[in-house]
CSV table of C-alpha atoms in Angstrom, one decimal:
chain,number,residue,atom,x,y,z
A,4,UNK,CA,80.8,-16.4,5.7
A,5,UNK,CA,81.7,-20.1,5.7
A,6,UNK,CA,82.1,-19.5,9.8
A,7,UNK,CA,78.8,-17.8,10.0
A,8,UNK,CA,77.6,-21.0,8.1
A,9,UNK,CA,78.9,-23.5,10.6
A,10,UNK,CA,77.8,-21.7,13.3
A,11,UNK,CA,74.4,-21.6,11.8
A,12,UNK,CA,74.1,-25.1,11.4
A,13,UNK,CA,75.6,-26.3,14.2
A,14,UNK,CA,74.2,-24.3,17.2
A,15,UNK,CA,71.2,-22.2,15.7
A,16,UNK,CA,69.2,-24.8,14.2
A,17,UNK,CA,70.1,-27.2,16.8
A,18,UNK,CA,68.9,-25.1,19.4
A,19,UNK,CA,65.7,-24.3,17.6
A,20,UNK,CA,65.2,-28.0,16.5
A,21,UNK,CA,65.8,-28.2,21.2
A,22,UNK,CA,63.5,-25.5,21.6
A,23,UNK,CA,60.4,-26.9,19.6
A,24,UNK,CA,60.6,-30.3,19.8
A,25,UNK,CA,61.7,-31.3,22.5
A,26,UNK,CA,64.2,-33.7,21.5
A,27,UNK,CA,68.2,-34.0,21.4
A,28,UNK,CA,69.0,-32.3,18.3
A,29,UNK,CA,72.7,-34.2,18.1
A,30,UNK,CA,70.8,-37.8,17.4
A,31,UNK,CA,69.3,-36.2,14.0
A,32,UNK,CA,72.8,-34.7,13.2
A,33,UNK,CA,74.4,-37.9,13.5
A,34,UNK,CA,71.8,-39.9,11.4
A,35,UNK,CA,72.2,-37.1,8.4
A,36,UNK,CA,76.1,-37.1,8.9
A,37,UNK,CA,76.1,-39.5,6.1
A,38,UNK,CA,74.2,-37.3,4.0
A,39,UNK,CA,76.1,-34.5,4.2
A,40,UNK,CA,78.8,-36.3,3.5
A,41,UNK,CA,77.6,-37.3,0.4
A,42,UNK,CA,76.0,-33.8,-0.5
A,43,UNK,CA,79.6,-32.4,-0.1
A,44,UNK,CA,81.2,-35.0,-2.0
A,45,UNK,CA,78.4,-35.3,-4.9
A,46,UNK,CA,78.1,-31.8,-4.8
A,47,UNK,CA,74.6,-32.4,-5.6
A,48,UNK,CA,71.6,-32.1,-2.6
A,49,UNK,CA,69.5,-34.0,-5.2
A,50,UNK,CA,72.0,-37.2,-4.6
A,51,UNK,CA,71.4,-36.9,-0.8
A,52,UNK,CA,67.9,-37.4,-0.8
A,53,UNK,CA,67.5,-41.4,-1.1
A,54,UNK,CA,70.3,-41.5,1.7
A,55,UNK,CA,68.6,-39.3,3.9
A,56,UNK,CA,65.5,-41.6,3.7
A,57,UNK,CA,66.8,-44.5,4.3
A,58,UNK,CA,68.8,-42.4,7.5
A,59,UNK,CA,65.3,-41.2,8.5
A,60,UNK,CA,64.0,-44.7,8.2
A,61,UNK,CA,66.8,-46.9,9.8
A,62,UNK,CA,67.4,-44.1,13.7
A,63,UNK,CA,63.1,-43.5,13.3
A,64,UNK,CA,64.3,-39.8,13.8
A,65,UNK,CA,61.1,-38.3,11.5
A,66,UNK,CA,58.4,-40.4,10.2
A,67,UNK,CA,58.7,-41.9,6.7
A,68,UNK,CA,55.6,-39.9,4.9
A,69,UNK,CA,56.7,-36.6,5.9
A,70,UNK,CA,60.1,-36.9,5.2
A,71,UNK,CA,59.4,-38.9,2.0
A,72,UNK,CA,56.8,-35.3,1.2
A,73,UNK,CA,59.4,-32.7,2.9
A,74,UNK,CA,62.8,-33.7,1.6
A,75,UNK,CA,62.0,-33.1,-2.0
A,76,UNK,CA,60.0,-29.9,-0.9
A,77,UNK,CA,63.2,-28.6,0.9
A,78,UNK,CA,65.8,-30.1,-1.8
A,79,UNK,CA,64.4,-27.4,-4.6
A,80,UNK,CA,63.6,-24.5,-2.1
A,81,UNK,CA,67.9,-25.0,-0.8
A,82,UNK,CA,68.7,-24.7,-4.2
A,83,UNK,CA,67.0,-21.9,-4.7
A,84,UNK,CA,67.7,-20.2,-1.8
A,85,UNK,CA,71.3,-20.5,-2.8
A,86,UNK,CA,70.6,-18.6,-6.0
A,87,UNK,CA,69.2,-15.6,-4.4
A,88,UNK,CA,72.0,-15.5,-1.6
A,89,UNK,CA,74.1,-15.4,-5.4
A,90,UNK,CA,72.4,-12.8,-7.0
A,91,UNK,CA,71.8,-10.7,-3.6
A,92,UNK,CA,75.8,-11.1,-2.6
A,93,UNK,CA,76.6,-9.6,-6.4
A,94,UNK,CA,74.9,-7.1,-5.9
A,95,UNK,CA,75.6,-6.2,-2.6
A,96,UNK,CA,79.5,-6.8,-3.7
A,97,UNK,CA,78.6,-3.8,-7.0
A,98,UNK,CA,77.0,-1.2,-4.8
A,99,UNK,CA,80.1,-1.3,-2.3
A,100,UNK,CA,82.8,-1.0,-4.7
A,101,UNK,CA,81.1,0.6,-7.6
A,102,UNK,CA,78.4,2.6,-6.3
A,103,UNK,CA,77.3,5.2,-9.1
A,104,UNK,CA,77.3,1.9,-11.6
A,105,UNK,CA,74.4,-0.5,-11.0
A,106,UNK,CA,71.1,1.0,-12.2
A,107,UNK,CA,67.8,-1.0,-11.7
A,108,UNK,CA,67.9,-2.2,-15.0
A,109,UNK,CA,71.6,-4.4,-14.3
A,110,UNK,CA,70.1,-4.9,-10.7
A,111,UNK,CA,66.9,-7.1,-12.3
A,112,UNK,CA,69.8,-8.2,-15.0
A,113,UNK,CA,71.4,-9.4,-11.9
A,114,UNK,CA,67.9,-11.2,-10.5
């Protein structure tokens, strides 16, 4: 899973970041290195977000407004999205091993 994660975020959303915009997609991972970083050692994505402006500001990578309205925006819907990944791997994890013992009511438990 962590693989799949790296390779995600290094190759996939680089080349899509290629594909649509036309730009190098390693300049914008170097000018958030420092905010991952941070989000790893923090552990909190919430801490990354006044780094990641000042980033965006200093390389000119994305312009100021929409990364001062986007960053937030994408902070809360990450943290979310990790949640569900959660709740969908338990139960994914229960209906492999245990088939016959999750019901719907446990599964909305589980949401």
């Amino acid at each position: 899973m962590i693989t799949a994660s790296i390779i995600y975020g290094l190759a996939i959303l680089p080349a899509i970041y290629a594909i649509l915009l036309r730009k190098n997609p390693f300049r914008l991972l170097c000018c958030v290195a420092k905010s991952l970083l941070t989000g790893i050692g923090t552990a909190s994505s919430c801490a990354t977000i006044p780094i990641t402006l000042s980033c965006f500001e200093k390389k000119k990578v994305v312009d100021r407004r929409l990364a001062e309205f986007l960053l937030p925006i994408a902070t809360v819907t990450n943290i979310s999205g990790t949640a569900i990944y959660i709740a969908v791997s338990a139960i994914f994890l229960v209906q492999t091993y245990h088939p016959n013992i999750l019901t719907f009511t446990s599964s909305v438990v589980i949401w």
